[in-house]
XYZ file of C-alpha atoms in Angstrom:
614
model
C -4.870 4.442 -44.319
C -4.026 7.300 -42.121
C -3.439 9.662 -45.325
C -6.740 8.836 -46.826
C -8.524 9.390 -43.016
C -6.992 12.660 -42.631
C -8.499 13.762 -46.863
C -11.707 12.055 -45.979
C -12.554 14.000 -42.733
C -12.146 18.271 -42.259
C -9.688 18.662 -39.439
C -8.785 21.714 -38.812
C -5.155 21.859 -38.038
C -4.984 22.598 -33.707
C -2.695 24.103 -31.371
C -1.429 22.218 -28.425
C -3.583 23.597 -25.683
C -1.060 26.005 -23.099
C 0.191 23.050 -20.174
C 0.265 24.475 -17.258
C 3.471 24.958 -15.249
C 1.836 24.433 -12.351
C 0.522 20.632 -12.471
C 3.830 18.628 -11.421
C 3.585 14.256 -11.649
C 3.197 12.949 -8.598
C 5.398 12.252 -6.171
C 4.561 8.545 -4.445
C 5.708 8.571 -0.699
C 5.270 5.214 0.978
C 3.918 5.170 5.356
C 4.700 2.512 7.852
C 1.464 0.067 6.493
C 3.311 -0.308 3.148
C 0.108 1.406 1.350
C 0.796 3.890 -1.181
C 0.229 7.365 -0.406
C 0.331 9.916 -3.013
C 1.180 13.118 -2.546
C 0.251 15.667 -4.605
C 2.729 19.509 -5.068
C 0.382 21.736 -6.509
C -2.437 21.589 -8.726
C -3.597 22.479 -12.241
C -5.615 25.592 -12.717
C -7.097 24.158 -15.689
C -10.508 22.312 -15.502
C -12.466 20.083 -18.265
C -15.624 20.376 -16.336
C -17.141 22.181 -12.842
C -16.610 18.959 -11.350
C -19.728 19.281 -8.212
C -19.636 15.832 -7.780
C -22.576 13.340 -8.416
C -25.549 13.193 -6.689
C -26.160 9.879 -4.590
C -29.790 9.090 -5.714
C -28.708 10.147 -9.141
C -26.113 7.682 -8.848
C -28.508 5.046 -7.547
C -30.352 6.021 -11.134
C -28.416 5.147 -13.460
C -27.208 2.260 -11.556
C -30.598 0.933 -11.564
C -31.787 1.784 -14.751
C -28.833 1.362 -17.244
C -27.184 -1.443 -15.701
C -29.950 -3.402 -13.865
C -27.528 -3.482 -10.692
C -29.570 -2.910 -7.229
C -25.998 -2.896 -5.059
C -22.818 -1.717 -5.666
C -20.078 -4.513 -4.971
C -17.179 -3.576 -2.066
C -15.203 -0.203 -3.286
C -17.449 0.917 -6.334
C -19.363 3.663 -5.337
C -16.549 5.165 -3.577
C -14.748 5.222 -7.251
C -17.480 6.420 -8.759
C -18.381 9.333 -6.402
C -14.693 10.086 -6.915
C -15.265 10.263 -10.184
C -17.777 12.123 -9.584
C -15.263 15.092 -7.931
C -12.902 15.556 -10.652
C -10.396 13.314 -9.378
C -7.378 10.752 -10.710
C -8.805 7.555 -9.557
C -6.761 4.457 -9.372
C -8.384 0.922 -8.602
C -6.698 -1.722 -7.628
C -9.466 -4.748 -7.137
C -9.341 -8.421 -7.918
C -10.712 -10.500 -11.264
C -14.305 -10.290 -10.778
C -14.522 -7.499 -9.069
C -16.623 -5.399 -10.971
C -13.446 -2.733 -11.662
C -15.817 -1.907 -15.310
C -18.508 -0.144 -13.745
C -16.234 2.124 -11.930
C -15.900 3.942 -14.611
C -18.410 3.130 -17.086
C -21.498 4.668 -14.854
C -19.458 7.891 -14.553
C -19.388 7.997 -18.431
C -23.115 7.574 -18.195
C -22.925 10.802 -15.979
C -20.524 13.075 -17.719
C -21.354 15.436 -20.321
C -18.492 14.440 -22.613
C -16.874 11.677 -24.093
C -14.787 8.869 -22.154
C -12.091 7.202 -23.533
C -10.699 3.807 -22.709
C -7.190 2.556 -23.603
C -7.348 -1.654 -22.986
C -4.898 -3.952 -24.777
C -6.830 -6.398 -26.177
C -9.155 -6.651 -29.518
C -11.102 -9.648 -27.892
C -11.799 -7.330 -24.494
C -12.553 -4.183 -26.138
C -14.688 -6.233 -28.252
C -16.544 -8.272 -25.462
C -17.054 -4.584 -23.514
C -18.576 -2.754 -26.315
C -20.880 -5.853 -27.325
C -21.807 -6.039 -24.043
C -22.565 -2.031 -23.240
C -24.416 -1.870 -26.443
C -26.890 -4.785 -25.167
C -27.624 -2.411 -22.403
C -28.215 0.951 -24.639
C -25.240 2.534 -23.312
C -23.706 4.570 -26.573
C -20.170 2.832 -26.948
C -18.156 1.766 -29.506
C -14.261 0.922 -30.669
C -11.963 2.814 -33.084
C -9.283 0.360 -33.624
C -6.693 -0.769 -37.171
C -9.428 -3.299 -38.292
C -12.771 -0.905 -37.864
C -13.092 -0.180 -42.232
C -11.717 2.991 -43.381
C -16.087 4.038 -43.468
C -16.264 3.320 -39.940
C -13.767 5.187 -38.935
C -14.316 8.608 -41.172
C -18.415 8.310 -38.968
C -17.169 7.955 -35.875
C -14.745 10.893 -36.432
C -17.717 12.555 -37.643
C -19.669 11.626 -34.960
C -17.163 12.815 -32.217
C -16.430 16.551 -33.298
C -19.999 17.011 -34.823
C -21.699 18.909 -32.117
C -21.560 20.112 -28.235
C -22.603 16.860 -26.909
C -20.675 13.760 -27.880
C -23.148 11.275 -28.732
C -20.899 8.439 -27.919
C -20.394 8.329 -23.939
C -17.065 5.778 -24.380
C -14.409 5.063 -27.100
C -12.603 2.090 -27.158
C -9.274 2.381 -28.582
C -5.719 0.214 -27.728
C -2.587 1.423 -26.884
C -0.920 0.780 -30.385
C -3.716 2.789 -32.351
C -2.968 6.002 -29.659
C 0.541 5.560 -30.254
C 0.616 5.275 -34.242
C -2.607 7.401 -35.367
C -2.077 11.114 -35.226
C -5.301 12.011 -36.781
C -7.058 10.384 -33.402
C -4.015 12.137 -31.534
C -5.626 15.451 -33.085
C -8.923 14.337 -32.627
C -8.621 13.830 -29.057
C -7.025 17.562 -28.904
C -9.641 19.020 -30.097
C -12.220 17.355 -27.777
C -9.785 18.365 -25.063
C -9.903 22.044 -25.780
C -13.660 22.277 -27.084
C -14.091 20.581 -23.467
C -15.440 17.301 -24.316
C -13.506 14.926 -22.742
C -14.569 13.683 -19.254
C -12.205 11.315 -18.356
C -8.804 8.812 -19.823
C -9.415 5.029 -18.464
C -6.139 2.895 -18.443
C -7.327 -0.359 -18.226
C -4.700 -3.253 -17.390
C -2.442 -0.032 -15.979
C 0.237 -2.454 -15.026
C 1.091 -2.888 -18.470
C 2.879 0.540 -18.285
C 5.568 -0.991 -15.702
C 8.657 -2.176 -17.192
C 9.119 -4.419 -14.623
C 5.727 -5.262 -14.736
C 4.107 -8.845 -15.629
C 2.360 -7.851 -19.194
C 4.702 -4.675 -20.176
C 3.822 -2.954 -22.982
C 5.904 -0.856 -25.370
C 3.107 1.796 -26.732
C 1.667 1.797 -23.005
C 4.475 4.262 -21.993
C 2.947 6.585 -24.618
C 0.468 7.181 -21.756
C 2.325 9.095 -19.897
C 2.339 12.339 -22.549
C -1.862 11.795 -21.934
C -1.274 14.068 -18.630
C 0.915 16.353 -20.725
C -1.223 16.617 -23.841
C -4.591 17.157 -21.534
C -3.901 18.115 -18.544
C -7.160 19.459 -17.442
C -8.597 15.722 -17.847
C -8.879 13.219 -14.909
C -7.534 9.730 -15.575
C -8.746 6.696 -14.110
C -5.984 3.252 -13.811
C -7.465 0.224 -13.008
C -5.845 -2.996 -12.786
C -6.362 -6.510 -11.049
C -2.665 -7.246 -10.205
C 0.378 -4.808 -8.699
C 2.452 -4.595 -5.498
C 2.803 -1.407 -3.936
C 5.915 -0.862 -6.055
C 3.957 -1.382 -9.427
C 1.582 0.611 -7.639
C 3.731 3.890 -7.358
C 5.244 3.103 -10.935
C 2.186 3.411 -12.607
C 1.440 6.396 -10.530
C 4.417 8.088 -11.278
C 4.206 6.934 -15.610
C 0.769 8.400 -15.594
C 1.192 11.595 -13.738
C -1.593 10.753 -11.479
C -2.369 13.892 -8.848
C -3.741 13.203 -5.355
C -5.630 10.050 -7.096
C -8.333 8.441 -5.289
C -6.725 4.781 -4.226
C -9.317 2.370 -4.137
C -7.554 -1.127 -3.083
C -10.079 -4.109 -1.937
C -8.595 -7.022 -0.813
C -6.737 -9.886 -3.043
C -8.411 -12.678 -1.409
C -10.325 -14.740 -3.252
C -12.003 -16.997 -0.330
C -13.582 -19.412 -3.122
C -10.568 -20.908 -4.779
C -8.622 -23.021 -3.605
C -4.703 -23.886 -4.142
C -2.463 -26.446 -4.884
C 0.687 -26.778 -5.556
C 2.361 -30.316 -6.405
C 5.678 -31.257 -7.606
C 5.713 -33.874 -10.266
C 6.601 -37.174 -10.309
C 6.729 -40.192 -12.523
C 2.726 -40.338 -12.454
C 2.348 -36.794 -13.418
C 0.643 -37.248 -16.570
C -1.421 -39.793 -15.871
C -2.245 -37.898 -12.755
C -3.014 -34.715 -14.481
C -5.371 -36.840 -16.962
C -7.065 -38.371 -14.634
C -7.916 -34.684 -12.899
C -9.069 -33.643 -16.248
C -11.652 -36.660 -17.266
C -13.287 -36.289 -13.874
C -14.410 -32.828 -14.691
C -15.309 -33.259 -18.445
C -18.037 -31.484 -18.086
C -17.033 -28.529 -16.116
C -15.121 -25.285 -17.845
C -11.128 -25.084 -17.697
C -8.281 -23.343 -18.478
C -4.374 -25.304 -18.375
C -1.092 -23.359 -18.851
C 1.676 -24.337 -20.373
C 5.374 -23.172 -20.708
C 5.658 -23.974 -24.299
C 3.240 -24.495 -27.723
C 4.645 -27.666 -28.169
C 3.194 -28.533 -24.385
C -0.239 -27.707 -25.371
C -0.147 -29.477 -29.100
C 1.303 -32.351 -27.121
C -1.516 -32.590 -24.016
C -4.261 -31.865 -26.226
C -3.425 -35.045 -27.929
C -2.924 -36.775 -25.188
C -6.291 -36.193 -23.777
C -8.198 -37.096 -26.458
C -5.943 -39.702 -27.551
C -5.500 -38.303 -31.225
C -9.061 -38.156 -31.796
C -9.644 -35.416 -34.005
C -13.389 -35.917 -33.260
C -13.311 -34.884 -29.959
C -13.805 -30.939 -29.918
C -14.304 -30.638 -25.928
C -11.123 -29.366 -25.640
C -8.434 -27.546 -28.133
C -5.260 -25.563 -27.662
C -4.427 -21.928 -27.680
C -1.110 -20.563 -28.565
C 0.297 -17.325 -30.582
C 0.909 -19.630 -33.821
C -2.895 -19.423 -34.392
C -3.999 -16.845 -37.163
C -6.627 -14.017 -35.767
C -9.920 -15.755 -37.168
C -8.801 -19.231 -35.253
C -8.197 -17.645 -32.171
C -10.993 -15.521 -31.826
C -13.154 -19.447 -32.782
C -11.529 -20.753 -29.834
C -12.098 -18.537 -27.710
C -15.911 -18.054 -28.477
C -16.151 -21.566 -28.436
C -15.005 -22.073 -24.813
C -16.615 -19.169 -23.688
C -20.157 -20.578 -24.550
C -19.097 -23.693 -23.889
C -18.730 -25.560 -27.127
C -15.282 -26.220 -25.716
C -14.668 -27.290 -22.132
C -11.367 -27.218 -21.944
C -8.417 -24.692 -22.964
C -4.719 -25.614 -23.140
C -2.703 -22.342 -23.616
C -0.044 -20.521 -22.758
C -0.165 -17.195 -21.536
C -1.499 -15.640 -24.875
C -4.832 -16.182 -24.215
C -4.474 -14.068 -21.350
C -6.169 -10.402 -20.599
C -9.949 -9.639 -20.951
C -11.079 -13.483 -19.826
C -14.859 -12.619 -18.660
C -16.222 -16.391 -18.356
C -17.730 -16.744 -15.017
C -18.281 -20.973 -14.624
C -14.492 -22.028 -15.024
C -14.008 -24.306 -12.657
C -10.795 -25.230 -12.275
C -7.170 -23.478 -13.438
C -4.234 -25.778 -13.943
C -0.583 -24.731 -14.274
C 1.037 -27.139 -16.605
C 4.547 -26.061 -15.073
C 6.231 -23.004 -13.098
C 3.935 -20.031 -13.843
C 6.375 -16.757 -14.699
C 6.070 -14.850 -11.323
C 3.472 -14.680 -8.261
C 1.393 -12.077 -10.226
C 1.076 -14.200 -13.337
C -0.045 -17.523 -10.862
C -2.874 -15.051 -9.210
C -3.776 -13.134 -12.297
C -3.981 -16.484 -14.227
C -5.375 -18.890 -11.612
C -7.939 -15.909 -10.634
C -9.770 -16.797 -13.945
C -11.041 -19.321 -12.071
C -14.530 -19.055 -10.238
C -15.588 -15.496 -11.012
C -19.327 -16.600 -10.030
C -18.054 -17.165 -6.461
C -18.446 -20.495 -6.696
C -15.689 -22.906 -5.321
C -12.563 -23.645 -8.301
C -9.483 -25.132 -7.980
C -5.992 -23.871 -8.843
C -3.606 -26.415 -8.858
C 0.374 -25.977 -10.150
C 2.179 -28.657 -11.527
C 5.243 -27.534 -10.964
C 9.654 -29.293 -11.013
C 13.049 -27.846 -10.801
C 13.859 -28.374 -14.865
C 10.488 -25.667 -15.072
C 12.129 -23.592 -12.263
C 15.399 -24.024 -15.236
C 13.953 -23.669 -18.195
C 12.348 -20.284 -16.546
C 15.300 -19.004 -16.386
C 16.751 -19.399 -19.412
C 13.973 -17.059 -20.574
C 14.524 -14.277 -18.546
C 15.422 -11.002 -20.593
C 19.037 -10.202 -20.793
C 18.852 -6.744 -19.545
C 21.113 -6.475 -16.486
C 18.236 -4.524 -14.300
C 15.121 -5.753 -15.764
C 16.839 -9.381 -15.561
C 17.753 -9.275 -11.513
C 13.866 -8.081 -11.120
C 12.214 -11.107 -13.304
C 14.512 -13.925 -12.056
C 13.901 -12.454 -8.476
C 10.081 -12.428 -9.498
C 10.634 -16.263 -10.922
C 12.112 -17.295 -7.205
C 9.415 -16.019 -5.309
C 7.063 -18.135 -7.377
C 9.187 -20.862 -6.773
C 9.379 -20.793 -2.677
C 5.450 -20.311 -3.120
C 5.757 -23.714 -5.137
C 7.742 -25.044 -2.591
C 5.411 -23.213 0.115
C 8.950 -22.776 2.805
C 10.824 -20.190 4.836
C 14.194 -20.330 4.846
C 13.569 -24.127 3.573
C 12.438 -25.692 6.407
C 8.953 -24.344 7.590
C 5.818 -24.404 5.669
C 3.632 -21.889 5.482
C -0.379 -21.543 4.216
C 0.005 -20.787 0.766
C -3.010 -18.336 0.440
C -1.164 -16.251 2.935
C 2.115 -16.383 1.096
C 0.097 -15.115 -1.847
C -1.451 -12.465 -0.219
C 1.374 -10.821 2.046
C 3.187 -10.588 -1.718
C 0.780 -7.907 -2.664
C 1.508 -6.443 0.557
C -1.926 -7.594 2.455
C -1.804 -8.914 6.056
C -3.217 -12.177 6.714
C -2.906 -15.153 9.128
C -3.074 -19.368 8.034
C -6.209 -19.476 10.394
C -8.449 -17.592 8.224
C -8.140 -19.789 5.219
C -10.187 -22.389 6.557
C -8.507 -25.091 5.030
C -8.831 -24.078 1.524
C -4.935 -24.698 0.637
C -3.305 -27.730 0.401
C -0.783 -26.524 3.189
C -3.410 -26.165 5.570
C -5.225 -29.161 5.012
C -2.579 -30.735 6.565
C -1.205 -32.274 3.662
C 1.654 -34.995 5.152
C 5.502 -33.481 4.356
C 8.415 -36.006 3.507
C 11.683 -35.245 4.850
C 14.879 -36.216 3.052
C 18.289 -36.118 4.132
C 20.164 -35.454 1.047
C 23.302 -33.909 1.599
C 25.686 -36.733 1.020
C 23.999 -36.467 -2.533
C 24.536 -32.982 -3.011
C 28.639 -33.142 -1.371
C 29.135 -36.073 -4.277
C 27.347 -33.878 -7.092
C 29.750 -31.079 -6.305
C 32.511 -32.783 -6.200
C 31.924 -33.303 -9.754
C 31.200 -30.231 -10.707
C 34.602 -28.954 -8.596
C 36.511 -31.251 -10.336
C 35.737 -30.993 -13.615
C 36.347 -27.208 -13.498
C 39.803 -27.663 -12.231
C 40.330 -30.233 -15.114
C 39.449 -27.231 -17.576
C 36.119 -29.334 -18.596
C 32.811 -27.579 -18.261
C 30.373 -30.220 -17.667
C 27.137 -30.058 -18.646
C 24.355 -30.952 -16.591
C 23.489 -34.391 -18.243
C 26.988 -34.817 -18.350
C 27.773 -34.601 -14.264
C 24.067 -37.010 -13.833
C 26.071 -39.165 -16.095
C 29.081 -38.984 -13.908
C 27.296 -38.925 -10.759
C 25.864 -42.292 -11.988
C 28.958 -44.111 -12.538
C 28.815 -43.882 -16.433
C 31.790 -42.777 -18.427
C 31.550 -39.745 -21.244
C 32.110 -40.159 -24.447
C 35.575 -39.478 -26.095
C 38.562 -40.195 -24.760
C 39.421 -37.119 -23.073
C 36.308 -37.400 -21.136
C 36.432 -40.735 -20.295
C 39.749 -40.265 -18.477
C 37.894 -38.109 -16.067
C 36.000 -40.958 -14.802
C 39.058 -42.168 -12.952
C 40.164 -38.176 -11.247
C 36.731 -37.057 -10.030
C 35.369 -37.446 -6.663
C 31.904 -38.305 -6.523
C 31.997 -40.503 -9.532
C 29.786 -43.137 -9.404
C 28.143 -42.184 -6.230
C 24.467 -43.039 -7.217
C 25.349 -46.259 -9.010
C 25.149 -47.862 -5.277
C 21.655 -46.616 -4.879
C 19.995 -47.420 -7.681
C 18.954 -43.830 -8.986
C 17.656 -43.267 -12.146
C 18.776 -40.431 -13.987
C 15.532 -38.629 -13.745
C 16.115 -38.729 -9.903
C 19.688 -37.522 -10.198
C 18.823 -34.762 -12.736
C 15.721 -33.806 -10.460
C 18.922 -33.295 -7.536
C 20.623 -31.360 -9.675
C 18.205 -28.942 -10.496
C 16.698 -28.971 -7.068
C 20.956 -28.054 -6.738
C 20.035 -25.158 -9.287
C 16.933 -23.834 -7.388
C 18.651 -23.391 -4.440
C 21.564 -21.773 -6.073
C 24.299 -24.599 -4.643
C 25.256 -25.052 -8.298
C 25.084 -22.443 -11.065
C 23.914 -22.701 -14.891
C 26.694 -20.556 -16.742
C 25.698 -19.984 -20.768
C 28.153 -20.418 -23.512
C 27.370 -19.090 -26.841
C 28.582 -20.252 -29.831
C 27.735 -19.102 -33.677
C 23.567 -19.811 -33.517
C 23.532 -22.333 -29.916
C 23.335 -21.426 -26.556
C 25.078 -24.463 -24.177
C 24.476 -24.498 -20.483
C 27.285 -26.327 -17.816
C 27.690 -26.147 -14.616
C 29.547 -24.296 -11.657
C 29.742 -24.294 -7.906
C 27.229 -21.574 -6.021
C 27.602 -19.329 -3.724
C 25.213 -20.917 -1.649
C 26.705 -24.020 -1.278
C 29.568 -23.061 0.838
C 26.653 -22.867 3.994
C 27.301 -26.345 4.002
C 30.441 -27.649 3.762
C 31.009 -27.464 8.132
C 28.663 -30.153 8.218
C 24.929 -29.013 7.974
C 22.478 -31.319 6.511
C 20.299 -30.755 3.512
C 16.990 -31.537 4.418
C 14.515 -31.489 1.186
C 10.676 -30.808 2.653
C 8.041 -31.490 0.308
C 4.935 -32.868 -0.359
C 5.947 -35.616 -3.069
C 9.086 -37.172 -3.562
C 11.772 -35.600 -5.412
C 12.148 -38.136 -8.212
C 11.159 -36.325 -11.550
C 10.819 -38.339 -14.793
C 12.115 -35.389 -17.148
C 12.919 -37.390 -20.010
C 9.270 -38.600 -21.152
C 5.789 -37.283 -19.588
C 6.984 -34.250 -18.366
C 8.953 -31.756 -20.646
C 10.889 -30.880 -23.604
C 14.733 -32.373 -24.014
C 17.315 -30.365 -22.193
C 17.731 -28.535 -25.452
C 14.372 -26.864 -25.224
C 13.890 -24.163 -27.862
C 12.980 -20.605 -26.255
C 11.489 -19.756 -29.644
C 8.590 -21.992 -28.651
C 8.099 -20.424 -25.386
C 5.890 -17.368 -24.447
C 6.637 -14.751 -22.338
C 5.239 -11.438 -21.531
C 8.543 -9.794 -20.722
């Protein structure tokens, strides 16, 4: 297609425009506060435009008149009027918001054309539908726009002084793959009509990042290519480290910073650990709000196939709710989501694919099926929820197996590894809502002083479970955890490298099969420990993992031909306790976790059925 493009339109053949030597990246100091500060070393002598800045009541204008909007919402016109001078911009404001307008009134203002990189078909879609309803000229220039399309809007973009379109839509993939747009946009660039780059979801550029994207790190060469052309990064999610990443990939000079606060006083959290009532508890949740919007996330595809049925009971005649997972082919997907959007469907079980460019104000309530990935993905996920500032819920369903089966996902990469399983703890202590394991704190602060923002548990006015003053249970279970790793001690002495089933099984007074194993009954300490008090082996595999979590015994991997087995070692950790200290377990719900039915896949999960964004 890109052969027949290039014979269909007259493109001259163009020069990379002289870079200047002058224009460094920028360099991203950090002060006391823990706020970004960029710095910038010298600046470009090239300019797109006589950037003079916008006029207020001009401003006030267009605001009025193209976009029926009276106010500007907390940090807007500050972005815009930045805009406005020339400048990098980066905004860093929560879902719902109103991060759009930053820059689509200045592309109302500027003489030339504005050009918006966003990852997503069904947002780029939704954006242009909806900037076309209001007259604005805008359209998209993506792999399915027919080869006719595309040949008029090239047309349309180097046929005069003027652009007529005031914002192209294009993803990340079609920059990186289409050199006839690459020499499109050069053109533009040195004929002087291009106002302004918009990198929307900007923390897909971070490798380390919650949504990384490959072709997003063919961004950077944007600053190289045109360096006489502002950029503007806007995302709803990144810590101050993201935030100087991005900075740094982009090139961004003496940007405009335009952070509003990550509080989101209308939702309220939950986090509860599951127990043998889970699913019915989780049903129940769901039938009282039938009629309100929702979104649940699961770990796995299977999960959603499997709650989907479960809620409607196999009734195929029920279409209030459906499920949403990568398996689905474009034309389904794109059903499902129109469907739910206008409310056909009520209810969406997914995992994280249906993710980015989520603009449906009346959702109600957000439900995490299990352990969301990090901290970002639980507030980027759960703040789908009540973008008409109206009260929603976000509740996690969370247990230690999730906290495991994480894990086991991670990417292998040494560095990029550490980062995500550090990201996957955090999550988990937010879960578990402790310091140091022993005092609870309000959860809406936890969340916030992650992305770096002060707060304090009296101004959340009850709105988290925490701070409702939701009764703890306190367990003593160290005699427990002494027993279990005595097993696990023993058996790696023996030369045996027990799986985790294998020391519950133990643990529980039950012998292993084969007779090499079953002599090990007899030489371990701890065997048979739990027989005495009755536990199941969902409560002794929900101590072992809790054992995992808190890194007192390790999953080691052993691969062999096609299959990945997991067993068990001692942890570091565990050695703070062997003078004595007690274990205490704080939590909201009772440890017990029935693992082998309601809650999740067999301890052979398959990753290939999990989604992950890293």
């Amino acid at each position: 297609m890109k052969h027949e493009l290039a014979e269909c339109i007259d493109l001259p053949q163009v020069d990379k425009p002289p870079i200047s030597r002058e224009r460094k990246r920028v360099e991203v100091a950090t002060i006391h506060d823990s706020q970004p500060r960029f710095v910038k070393q010298r600046t470009s002598s090239i300019k797109t435009h006589a950037w003079s800045g916008y006029a207020r009541e001009e401003v006030a204008g267009v605001l009025q008149m193209r976009f029926g909007l009276d106010l500007f919402r907390p940090g807007q016109e500050e972005v815009v009027m930045a805009a406005g001078r020339g400048q990098d911009v980066f905004v860093l404001m929560p879902t719902g918001a109103g991060k759009s307008l930053c820059y689509q009134l200045p592309a109302c203002m500027d003489p030339g054309l504005t050009i918006v990189i966003s990852p997503l078909l069904s947002l780029i879609e939704d954006q242009v539908q909806h900037l076309k309803a209001l007259g604005i000229p805008a359209t998209m220039l993506t792999g399915g726009i027919p080869l006719d399309e595309q040949k008029a809007i090239y047309s349309t973009l180097l046929a005069s002084s003027k652009p007529s379109i005031q914002l192209l839509y294009i993803t990340p993939e079609k920059l990186s793959s289409c050199k006839l747009l690459k020499r499109t946009m050069l053109q533009l660039s040195r004929e002087h009509k291009l106002s302004r780059f918009v990198v929307d979801e900007a923390h897909c550029i971070c490798q380390w990042g919650h949504d990384f994207r490959k072709d997003y790190m063919e961004l950077g060469q944007l600053r190289r290519r045109h360096p006489g052309v502002p950029i503007t990064a806007l995302t709803a999610t990144a810590s101050d480290k993201t935030v100087q990443s991005i900075a740094t990939s982009l090139g961004l000079v003496t940007p405009h910073l335009e952070k509003t606060s990550f509080n989101r006083p209308n939702l309220s959290y939950s986090c509860r650990l599951k127990t043998t009532t889970f699913a019915q508890d989780l049903k129940e949740f769901v039938m009282c709000r039938q009629d309100q919007s929702g979104i649940i996330y699961c770990l796995a595809r299977n999960d959603c196939e499997k709650l989907v049925e479960d809620l409607t009971g196999g009734d195929p005649s029920q279409h209030w709710v459906a499920f949403y997972h990568s398996e689905l082919d474009a034309d389904e997907k794109s059903y499902r989501h129109q469907a739910w959007s206008s409310g056909r469907i009520k209810l969406i079980v997914a995992t994280m694919a249906f993710g980015m460019g989520i603009n449906k104000p009346d959702v109600r309530y957000v439900i995490h099926h299990s352990l969301p990935q990090s901290i970002t993905h639980f507030y980027q996920e759960s703040g789908r929820a009540g973008r008409d500032g109206l009260h929603a819920e976000c509740v996690v369903y969370y247990s230690y197996k999730d906290y495991s089966r994480r894990k086991k996902m991670l990417p292998s990469g040494t560095a990029s590894r550490q980062v995500h399983f550090q990201n996957l703890r955090h999550v988990m202590d937010l879960c578990e809502n402790t310091v140091s394991y022993c005092t609870t704190l309000c959860r809406r602060q936890m969340l916030l002083e992650h992305f770096g923002e002060a707060w304090t548990d009296a101004m959340c006015q009850q709105t988290c479970d925490t701070c409702q003053g939701q009764a703890v249970d306190t367990m003593d279970i160290t005699d427990d955890c002494l027993a279990l790793w005595d097993i696990v001690k023993h058996c790696t002495q023996l030369g045996v490298q027990p799986t985790l089933i294998q020391v519950a099984l133990l643990f529980l007074g039950k012998k292993l099969p084969g007779k090499q194993k079953a002599m090990l009954s007899a030489k371990i300490a701890g065997f048979g420990h739990g027989k005495a008090k009755k536990y199941t082996r969902a409560h002794v595999e929900g101590l072992l993992y809790f054992n995992v979590y808190r890194q007192y015994i390790t999953e080691m991997s052993k691969v062999s031909g096609k299959y990945t087995t997991y067993f068990l070692r001692l942890g570091h950790e565990h050695m703070a306790y062997v003078d004595g200290t007690r274990i205490l377990l704080h939590t909201t719900s009772p440890i017990i976790e029935d693992h082998l039915d309601d809650i999740s896949s067999p301890e052979d999960d398959n990753a290939s059925d999990m989604e992950s964004a890293t």
